[in-house]
mmCIF file of C-alpha atoms in Angstrom:
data_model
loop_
_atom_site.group_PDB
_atom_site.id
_atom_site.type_symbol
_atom_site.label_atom_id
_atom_site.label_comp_id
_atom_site.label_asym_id
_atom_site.label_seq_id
_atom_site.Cartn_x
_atom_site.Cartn_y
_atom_site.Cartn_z
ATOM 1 C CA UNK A 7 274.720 219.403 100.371
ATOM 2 C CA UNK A 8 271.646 217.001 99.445
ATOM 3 C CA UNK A 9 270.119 219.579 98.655
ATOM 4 C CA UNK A 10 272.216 221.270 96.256
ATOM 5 C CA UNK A 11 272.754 217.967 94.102
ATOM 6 C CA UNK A 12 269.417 217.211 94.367
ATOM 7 C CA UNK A 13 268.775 220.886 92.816
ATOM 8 C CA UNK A 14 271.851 219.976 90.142
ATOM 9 C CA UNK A 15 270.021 216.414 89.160
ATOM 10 C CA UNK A 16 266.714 218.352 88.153
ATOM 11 C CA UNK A 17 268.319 221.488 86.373
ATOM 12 C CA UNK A 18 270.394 219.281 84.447
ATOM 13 C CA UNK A 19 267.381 216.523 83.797
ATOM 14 C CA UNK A 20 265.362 220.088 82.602
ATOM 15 C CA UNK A 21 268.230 221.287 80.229
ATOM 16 C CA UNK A 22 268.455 217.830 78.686
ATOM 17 C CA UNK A 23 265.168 217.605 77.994
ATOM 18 C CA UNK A 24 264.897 220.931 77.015
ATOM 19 C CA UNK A 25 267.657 220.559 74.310
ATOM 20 C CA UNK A 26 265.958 217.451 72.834
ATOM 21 C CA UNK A 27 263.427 220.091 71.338
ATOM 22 C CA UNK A 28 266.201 222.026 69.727
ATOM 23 C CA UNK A 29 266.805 220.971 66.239
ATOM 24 C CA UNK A 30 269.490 222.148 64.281
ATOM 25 C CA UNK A 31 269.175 223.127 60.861
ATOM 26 C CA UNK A 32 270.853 219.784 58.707
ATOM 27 C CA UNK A 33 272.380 221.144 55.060
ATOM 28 C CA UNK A 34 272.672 217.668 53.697
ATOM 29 C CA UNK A 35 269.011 216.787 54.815
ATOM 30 C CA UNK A 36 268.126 219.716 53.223
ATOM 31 C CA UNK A 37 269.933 219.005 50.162
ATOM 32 C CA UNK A 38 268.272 216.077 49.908
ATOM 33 C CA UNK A 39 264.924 216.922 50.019
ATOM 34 C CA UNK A 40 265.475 219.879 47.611
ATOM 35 C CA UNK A 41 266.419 217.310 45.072
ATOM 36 C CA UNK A 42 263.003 215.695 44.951
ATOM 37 C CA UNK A 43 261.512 219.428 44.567
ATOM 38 C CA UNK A 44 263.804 219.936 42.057
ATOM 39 C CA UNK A 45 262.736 216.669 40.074
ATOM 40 C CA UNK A 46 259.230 217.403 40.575
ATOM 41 C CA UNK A 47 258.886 221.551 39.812
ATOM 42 C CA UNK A 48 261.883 222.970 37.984
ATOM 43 C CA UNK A 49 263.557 220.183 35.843
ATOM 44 C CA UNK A 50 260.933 220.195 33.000
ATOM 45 C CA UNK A 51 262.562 224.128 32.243
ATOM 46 C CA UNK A 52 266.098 223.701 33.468
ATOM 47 C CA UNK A 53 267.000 219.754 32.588
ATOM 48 C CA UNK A 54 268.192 216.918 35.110
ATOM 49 C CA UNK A 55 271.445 218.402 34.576
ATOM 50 C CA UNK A 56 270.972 221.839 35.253
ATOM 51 C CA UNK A 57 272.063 222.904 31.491
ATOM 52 C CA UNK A 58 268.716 224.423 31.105
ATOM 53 C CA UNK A 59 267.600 224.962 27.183
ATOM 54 C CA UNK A 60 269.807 227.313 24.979
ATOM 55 C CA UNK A 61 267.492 230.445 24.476
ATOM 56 C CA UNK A 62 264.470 229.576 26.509
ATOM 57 C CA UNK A 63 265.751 228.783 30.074
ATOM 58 C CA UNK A 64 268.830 229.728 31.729
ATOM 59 C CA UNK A 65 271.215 227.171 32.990
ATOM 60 C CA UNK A 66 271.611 226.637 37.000
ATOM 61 C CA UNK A 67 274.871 225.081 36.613
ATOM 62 C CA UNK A 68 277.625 227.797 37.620
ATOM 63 C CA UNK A 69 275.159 230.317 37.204
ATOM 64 C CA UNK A 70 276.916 233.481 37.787
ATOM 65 C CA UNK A 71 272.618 234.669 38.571
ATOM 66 C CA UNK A 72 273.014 232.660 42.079
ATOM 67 C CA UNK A 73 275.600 235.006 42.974
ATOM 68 C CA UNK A 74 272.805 237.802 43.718
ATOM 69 C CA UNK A 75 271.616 237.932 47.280
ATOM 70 C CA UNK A 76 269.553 234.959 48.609
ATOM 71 C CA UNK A 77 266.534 237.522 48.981
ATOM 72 C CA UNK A 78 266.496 238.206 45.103
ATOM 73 C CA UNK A 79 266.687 234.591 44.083
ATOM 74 C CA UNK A 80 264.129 233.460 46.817
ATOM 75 C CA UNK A 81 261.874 236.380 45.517
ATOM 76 C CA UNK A 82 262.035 235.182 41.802
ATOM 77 C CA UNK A 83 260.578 231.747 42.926
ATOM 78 C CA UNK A 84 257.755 233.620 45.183
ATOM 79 C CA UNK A 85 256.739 236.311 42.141
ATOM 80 C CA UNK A 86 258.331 235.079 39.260
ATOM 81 C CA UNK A 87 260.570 236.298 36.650
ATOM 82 C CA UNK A 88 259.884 237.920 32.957
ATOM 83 C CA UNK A 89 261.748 240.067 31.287
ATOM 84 C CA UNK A 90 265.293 240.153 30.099
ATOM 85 C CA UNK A 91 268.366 238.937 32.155
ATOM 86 C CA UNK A 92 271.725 237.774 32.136
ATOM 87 C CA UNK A 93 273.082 234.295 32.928
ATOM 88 C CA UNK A 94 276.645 233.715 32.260
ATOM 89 C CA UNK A 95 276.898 236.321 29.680
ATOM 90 C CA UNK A 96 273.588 235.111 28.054
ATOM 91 C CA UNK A 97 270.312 237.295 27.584
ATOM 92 C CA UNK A 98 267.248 235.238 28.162
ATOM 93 C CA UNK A 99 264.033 236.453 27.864
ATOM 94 C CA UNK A 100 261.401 233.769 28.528
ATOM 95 C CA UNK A 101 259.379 234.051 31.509
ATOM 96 C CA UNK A 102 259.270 231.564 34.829
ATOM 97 C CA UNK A 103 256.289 231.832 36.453
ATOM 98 C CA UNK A 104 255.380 231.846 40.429
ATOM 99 C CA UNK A 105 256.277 228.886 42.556
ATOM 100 C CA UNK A 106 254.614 230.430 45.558
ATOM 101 C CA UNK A 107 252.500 227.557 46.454
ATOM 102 C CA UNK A 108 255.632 226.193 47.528
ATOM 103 C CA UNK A 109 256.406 225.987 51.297
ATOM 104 C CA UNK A 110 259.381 227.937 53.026
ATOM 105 C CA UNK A 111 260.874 224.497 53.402
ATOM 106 C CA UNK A 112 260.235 223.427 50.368
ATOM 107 C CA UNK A 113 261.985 226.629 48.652
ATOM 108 C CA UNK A 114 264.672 226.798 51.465
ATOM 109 C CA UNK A 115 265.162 222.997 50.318
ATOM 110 C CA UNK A 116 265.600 223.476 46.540
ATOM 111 C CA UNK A 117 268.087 226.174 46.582
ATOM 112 C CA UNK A 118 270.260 224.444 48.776
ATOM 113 C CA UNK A 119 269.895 221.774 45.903
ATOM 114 C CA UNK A 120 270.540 224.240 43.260
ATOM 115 C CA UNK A 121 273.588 225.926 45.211
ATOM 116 C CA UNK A 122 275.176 222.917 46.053
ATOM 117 C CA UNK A 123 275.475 221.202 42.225
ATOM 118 C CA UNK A 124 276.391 221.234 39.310
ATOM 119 C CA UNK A 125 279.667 223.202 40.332
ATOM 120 C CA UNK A 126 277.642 225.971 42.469
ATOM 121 C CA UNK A 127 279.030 225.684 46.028
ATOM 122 C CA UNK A 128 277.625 227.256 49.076
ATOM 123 C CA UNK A 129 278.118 225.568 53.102
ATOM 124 C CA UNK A 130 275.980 228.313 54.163
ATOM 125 C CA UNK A 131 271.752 227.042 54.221
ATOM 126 C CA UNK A 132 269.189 228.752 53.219
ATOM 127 C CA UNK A 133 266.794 228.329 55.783
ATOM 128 C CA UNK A 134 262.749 228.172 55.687
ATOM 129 C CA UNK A 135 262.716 231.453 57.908
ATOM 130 C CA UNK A 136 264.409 233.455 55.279
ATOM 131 C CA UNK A 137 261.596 232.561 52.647
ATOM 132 C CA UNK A 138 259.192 233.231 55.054
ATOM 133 C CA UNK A 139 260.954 237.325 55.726
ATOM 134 C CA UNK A 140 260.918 237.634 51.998
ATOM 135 C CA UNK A 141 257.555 235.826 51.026
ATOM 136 C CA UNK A 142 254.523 238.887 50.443
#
């Protein structure tokens, strides 16, 4: 019987230390630290406010463009975007170029940022391991 508690004690002592190694992914953390990214490498194009400039750079706030799979947005931060698109029913036509020296966090970080203001709403993270999948 000694034995068998004993043998209890030390599984359980291993499973609690085990689990103090697990971390679990923390939106508002992230959220947080995607604002400071967002200060330092995309507000000069897309404002403080996410209004972005009428004809040059497209707006972030409600941006119908978020809407598109995570993998599409995550890849126009890695590579860039030129070329015509659509952003609430407006053509723009300037050109954003490559943010890849970003890290996964870093990206993961700033579009949970961008999808959780200015009236975008998503409780689902974008985590670092999904820029890394997508990242060349």
């Amino acid at each position: 019987m000694f034995k068998t508690i004993g043998l209890s004690v030390i599984i359980l002592a291993v499973l609690f230390a085990n689990s103090a190694f697990i971390q679990t992914y923390s939106l508002p953390k992230s959220i947080e630290r995607g604002k400071e990214v967002y200060i330092t490498y995309c507000q000069n194009c897309h404002m403080s406010d996410g209004n972005g400039v009428a004809g040059a750079f497209p707006p972030l706030v409600k941006a119908d463009y978020l809407k598109k799979p995570v993998k599409t947005v995550i890849e126009v931060i890695l590579k860039g975007q030129s070329g015509e698109i659509s952003v609430n029913n407006i053509k723009y036509n300037g050109q954003m170029p490559a943010q890849n020296y970003l890290t996964d966090e870093q990206i993961a970080d700033v579009l949970n940022y961008i999808y959780n203001n200015w009236g975008n709403r998503s409780t689902v993270a974008v985590i670092p391991a999904q820029v890394k999948k997508v990242r060349p």
